[in-house]
Tab-separated table of C-alpha atoms in Angstrom:
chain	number	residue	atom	x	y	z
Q	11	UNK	CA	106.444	-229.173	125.939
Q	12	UNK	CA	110.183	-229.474	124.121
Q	13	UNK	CA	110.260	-230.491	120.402
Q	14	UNK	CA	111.826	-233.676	119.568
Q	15	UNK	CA	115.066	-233.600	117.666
Q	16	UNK	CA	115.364	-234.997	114.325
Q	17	UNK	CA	118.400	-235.616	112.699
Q	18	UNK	CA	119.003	-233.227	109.327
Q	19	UNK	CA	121.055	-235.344	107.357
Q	20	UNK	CA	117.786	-237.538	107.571
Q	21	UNK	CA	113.808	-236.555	106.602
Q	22	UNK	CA	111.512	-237.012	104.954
Q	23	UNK	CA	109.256	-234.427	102.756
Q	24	UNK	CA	106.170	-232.937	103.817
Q	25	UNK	CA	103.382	-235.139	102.431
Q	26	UNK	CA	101.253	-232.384	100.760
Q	27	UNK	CA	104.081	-231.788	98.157
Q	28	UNK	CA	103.113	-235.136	96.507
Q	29	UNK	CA	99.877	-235.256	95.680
Q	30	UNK	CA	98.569	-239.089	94.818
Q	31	UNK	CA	100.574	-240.302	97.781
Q	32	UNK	CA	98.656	-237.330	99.469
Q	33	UNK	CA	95.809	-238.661	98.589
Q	34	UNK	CA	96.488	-242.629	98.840
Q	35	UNK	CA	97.194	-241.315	102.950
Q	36	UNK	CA	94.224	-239.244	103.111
Q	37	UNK	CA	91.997	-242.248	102.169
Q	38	UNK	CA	93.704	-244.427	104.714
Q	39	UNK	CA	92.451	-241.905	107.363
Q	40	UNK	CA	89.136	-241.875	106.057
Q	41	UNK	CA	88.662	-245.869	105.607
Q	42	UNK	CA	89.719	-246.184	109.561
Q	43	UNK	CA	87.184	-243.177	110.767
Q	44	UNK	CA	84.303	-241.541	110.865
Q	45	UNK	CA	85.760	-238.231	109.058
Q	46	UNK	CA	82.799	-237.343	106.691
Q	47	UNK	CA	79.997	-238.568	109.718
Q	48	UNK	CA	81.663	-236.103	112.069
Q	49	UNK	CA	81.561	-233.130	109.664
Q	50	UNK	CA	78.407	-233.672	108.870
Q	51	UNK	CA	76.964	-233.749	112.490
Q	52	UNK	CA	79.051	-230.866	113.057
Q	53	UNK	CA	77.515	-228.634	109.969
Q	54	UNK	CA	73.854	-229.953	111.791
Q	55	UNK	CA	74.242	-229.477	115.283
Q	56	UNK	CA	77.092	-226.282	115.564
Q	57	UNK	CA	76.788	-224.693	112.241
Q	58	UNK	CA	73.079	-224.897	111.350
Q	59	UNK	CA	71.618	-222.789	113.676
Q	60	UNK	CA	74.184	-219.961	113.212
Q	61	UNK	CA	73.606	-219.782	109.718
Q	62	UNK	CA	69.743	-219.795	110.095
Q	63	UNK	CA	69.763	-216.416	112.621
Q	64	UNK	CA	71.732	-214.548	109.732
Q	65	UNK	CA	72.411	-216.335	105.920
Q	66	UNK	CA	68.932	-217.817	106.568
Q	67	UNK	CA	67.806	-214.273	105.555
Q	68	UNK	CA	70.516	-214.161	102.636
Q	69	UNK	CA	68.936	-217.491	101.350
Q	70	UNK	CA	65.809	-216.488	101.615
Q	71	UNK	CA	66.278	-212.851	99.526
Q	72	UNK	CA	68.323	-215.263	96.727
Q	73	UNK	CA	65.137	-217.326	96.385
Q	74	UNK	CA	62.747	-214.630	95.779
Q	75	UNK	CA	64.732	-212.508	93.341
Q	76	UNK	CA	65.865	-216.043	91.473
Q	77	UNK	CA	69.521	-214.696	91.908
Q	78	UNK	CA	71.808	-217.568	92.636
Q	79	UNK	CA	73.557	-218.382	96.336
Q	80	UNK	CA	77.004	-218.656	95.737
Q	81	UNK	CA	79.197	-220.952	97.620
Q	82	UNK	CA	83.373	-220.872	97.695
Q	83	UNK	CA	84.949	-224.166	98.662
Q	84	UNK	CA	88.449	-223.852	99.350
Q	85	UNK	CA	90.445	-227.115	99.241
Q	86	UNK	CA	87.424	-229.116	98.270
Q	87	UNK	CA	88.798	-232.675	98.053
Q	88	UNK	CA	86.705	-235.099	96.505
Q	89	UNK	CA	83.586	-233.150	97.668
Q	90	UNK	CA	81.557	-235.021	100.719
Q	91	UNK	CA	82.285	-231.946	102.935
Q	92	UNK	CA	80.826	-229.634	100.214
Q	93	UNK	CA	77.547	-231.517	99.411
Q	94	UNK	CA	76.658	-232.123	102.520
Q	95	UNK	CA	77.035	-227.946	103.511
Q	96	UNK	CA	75.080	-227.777	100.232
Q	97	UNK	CA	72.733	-230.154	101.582
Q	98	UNK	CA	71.865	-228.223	104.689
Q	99	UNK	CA	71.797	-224.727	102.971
Q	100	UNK	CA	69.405	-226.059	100.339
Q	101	UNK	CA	67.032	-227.274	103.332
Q	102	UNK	CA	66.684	-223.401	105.650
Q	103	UNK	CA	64.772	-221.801	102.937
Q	104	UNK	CA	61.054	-222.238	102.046
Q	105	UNK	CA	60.853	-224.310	99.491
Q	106	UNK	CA	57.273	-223.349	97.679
Q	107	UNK	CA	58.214	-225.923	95.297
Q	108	UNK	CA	60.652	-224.138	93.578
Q	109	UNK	CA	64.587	-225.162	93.323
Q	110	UNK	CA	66.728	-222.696	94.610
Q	111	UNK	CA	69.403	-222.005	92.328
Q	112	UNK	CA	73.422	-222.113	94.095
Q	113	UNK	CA	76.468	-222.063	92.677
Q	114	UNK	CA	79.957	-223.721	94.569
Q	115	UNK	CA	83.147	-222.507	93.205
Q	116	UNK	CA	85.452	-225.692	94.135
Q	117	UNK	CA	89.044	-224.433	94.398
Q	118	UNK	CA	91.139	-227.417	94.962
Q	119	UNK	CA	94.406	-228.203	93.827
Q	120	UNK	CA	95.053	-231.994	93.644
Q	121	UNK	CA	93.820	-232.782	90.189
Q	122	UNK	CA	93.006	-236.703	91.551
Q	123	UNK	CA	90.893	-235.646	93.671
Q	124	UNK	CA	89.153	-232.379	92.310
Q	125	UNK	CA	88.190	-235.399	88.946
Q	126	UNK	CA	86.505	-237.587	91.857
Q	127	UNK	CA	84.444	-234.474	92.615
Q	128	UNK	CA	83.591	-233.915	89.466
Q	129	UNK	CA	82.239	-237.221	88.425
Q	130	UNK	CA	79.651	-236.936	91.480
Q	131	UNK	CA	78.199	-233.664	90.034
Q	132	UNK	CA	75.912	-234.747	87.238
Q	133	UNK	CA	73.953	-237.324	90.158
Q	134	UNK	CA	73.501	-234.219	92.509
Q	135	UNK	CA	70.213	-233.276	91.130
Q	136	UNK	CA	68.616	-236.415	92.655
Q	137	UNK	CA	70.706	-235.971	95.758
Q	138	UNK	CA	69.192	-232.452	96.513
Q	139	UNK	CA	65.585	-233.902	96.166
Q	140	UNK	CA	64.438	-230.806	93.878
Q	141	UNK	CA	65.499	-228.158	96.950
Q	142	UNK	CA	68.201	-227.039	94.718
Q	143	UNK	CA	70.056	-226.742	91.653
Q	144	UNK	CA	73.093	-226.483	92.294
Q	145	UNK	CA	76.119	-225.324	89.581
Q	146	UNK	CA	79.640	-226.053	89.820
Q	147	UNK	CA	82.681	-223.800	88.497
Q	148	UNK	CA	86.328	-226.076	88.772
Q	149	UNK	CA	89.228	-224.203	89.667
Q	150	UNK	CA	92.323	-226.174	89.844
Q	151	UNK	CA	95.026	-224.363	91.530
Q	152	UNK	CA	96.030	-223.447	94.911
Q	153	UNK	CA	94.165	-220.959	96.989
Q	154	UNK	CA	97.150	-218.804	96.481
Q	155	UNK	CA	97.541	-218.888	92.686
Q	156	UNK	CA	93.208	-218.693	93.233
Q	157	UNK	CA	93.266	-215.391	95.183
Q	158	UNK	CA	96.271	-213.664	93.578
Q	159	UNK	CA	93.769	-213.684	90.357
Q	160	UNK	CA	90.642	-212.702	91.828
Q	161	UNK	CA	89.406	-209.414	89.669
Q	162	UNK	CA	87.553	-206.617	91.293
Q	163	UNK	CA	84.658	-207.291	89.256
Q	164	UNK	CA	84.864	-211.030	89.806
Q	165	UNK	CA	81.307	-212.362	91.975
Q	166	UNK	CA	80.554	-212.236	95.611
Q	167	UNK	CA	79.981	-214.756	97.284
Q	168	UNK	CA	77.569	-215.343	100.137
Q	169	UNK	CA	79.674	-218.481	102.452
Q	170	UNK	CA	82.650	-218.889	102.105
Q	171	UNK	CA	84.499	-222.590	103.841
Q	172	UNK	CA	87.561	-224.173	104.861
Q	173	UNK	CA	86.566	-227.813	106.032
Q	174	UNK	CA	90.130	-229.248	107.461
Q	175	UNK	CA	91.749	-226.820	104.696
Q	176	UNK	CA	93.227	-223.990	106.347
Q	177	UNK	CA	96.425	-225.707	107.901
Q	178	UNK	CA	99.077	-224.874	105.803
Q	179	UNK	CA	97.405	-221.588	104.808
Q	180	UNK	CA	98.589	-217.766	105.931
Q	181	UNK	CA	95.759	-217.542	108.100
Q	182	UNK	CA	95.636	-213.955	108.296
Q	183	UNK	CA	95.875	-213.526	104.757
Q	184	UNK	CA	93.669	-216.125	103.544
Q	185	UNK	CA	90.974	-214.601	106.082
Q	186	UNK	CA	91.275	-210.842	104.815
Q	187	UNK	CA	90.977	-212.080	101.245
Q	188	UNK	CA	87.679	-213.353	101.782
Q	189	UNK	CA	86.648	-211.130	104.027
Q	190	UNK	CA	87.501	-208.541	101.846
Q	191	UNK	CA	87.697	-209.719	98.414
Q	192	UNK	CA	85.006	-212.734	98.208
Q	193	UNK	CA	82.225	-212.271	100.344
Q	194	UNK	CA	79.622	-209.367	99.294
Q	195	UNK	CA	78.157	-206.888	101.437
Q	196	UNK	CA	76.534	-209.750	103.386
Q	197	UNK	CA	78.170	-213.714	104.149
Q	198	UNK	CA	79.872	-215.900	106.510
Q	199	UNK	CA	83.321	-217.868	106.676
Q	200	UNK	CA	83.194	-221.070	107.757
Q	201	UNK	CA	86.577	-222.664	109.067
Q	202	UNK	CA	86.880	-226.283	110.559
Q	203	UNK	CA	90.034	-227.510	111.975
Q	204	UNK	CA	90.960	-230.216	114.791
Q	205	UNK	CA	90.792	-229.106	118.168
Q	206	UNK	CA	93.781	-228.208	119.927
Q	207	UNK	CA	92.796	-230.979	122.277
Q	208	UNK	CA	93.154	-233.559	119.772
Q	209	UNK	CA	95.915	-235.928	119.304
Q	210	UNK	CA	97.194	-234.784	115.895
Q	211	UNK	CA	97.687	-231.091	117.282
Q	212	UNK	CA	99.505	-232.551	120.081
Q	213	UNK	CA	101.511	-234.556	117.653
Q	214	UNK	CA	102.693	-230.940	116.138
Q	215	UNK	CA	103.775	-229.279	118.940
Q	216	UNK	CA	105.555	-232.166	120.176
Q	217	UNK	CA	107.299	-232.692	116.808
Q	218	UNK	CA	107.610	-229.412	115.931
Q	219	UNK	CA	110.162	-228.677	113.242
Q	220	UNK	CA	110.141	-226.906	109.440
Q	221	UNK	CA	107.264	-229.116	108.152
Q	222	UNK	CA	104.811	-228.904	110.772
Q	223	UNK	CA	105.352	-225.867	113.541
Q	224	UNK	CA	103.299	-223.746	110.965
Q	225	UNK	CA	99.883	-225.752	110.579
Q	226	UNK	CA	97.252	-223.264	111.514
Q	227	UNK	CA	93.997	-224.110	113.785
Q	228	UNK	CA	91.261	-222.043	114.647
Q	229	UNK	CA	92.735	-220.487	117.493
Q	230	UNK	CA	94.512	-218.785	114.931
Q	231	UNK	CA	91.458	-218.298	113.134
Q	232	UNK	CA	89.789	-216.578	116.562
Q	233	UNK	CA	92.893	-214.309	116.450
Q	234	UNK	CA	92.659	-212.630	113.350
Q	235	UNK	CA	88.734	-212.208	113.755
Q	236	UNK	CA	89.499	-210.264	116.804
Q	237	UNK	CA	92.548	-208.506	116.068
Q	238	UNK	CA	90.123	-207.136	112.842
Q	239	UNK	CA	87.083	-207.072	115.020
Q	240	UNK	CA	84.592	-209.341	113.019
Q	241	UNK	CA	81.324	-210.779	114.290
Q	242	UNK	CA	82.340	-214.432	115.464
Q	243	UNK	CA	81.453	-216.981	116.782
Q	244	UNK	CA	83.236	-220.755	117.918
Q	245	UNK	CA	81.109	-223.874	117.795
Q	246	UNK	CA	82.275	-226.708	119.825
Q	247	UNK	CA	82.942	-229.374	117.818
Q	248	UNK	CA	82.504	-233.551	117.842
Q	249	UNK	CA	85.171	-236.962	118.466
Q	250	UNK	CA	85.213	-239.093	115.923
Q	251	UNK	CA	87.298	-242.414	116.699
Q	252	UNK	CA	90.770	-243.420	114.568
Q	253	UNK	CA	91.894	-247.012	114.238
Q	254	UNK	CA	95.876	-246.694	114.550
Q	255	UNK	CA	96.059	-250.259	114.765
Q	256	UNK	CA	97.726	-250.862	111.300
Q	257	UNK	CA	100.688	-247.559	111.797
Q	258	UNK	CA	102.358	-250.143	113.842
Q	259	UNK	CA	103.070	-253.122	111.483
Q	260	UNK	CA	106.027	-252.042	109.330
Q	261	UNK	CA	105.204	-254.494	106.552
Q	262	UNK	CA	101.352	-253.047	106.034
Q	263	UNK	CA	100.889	-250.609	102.774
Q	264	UNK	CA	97.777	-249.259	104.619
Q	265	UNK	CA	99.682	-248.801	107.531
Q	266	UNK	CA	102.541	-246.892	106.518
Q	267	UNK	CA	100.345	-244.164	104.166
Q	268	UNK	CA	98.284	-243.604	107.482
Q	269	UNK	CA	101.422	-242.894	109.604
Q	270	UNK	CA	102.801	-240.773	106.682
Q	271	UNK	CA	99.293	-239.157	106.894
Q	272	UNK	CA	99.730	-238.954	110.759
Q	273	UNK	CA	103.073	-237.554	110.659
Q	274	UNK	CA	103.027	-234.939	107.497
Q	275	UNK	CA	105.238	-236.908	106.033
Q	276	UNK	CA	106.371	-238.313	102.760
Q	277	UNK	CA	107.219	-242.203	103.280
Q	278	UNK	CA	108.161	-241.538	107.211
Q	279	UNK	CA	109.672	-245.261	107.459
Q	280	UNK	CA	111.587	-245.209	104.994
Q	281	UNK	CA	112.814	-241.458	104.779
Q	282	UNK	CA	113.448	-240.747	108.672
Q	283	UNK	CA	116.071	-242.185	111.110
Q	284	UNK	CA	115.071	-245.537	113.130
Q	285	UNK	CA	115.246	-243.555	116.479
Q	286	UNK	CA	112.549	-240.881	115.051
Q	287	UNK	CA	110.127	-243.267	113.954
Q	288	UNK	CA	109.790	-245.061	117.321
Q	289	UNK	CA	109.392	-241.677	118.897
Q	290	UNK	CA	106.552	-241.152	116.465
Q	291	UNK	CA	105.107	-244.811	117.362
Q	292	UNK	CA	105.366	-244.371	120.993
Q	293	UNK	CA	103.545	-240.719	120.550
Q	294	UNK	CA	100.973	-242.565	119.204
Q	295	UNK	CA	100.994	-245.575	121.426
Q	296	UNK	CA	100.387	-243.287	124.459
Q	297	UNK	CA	97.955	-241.580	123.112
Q	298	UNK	CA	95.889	-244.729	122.276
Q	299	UNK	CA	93.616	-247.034	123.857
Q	300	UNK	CA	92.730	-250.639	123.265
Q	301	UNK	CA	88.929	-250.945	122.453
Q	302	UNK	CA	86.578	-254.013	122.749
Q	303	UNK	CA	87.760	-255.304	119.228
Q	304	UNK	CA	91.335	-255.196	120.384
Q	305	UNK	CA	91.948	-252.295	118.335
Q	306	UNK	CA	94.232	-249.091	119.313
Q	307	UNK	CA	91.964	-246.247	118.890
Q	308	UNK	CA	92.592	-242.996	119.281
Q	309	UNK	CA	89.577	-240.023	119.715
Q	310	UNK	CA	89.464	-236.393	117.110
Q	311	UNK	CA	88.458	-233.928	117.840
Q	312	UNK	CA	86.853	-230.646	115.248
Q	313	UNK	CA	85.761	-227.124	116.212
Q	314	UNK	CA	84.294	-224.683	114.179
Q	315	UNK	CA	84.535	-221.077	113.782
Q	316	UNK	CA	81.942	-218.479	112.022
Q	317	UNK	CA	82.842	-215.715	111.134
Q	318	UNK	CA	79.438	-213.334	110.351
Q	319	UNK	CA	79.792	-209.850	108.000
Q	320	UNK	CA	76.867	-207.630	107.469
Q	321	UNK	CA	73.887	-208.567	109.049
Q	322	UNK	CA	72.669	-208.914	113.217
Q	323	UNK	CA	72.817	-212.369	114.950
């Protein structure tokens, strides 16, 4: 498939640079789908029972010798995708009516959101139902800035996740450092990503230029664990449904931060050439249907990978 042109006296910014409008787009995308719903069926149904034929046993050692399980959380967000992992670690062990202690490192950069996440921590303790209690160390910066940091005698940790947080990562890098660096002698990496069936990846390697022909998925995630010959495994993942409708009415605010959100871009309309934008529209458009509402829809797609150190499967 050829990349479209775009002209360079003409474009617009990658979106991630600016960080409220980042996060004005991101919420568009999650008002018109399903995002959180299809993460969490995905950390039931695909991740789950991996974790419970290995970590189950990591859990399990943490809650006899009262030692905490210790959770990193790379590019956290406002924190759904982290409680509800949380949620389903804090439910493998036996209980015995004792709390489990955990502990989730949150590195997230976007100080917006990473303040959202922390005002939901102090109403947790109800949420985990006495399973767990869980403790919660902030680090705002960058993975990058985050990793370049890390001390040798700094704590292990026992999962380590990138939920949709990997994409404009070095994979390879980012991978090694945890694999290396963060997890202890046992753990697992967790990385979702969308599908490279989904419409969004299409969208990249049809547009591909400098702000998008980089955005990792976990194909590239499957490479490196082979190429360093981990223990993986890839977990088929679940569609979640997109309402498009509003990307095509120039005049809507909610329309035009989804399309930026869409198209990695920073104010697409307003910032790219006339003959660029329609291109983008009519991507979208034919990847679309109509549903019984008489919205355009469009189905996502996720896929996990695991990758396992230290213990059988």
């Amino acid at each position: 498939m050829g990349f479209v042109q775009v002209e360079n006296d003409k474009m617009a910014q990658p979106l991630f640079l600016y960080h409220e409008a980042y996060s004005r787009s991101f919420q568009c995308f999650l008002d018109s789908t399903y995002q959180q719903g299809a993460v969490l069926k995905c950390i039931e149904e695909h991740i789950v029972p991996v974790i419970k034929s290995g970590v189950c046993k990591i859990l399990e050692e943490h809650s006899f010798s009262k030692s905490p399980f210790r959770v990193l959380s790379v590019g956290s967000g406002e924190g759904g995708n982290d409680i509800n992992l949380l949620d389903a670690l804090s439910k493998i062990p036996p209980n015995d009516g004792v709390a489990m202690s955990m502990v989730n490192r949150v590195v997230e950069q976007n100080a917006g959101r990473l303040a959202a996440f922390r005002a939901k921590a102090p109403n947790l303790r109800d949420h985990f139902k006495e399973r767990a209690n869980v403790d919660f160390e902030w680090i705002p910066m960058t993975f990058q800035e985050y990793s370049s940091q890390k001390k040798a005698d700094d704590d292990k940790f026992d999962v380590v996740h990138f939920i949709h947080s990997i994409y404009y990562l070095g994979v390879e890098d980012a991978l090694v450092h945890c694999y290396e660096k963060e997890l202890g002698r046992q753990g697992m990496i967790i990385s979702i990503t969308e599908s490279g069936a989904s419409p969004i990846c299409k969208y990249a390697e049809k547009f591909g230029d400098r702000l998008i022909n980089s955005i990792s998925r976990n194909n590239n995630v499957v490479d490196v664990a082979r190429d360093k010959g981990w223990k993986y495994f890839v977990c088929s993942g679940d569609l979640k449904t997109l309402d498009i409708t509003s990307i095509f009415n120039s005049s809507s605010l909610e329309g035009n931060s989804l399309l930026d959100f869409l198209t990695y871009r920073m104010g697409v309309r307003q910032n790219e050439n006339s003959e660029t934008v329609e291109k983008m529209l009519k991507f979208w458009e034919e990847q679309s249907t109509i549903n019984e509402q008489g919205k355009r829809v469009v189905e996502l797609g996720d896929n996990a990978v695991i990758i396992v150190k230290g213990f059988e499967t």
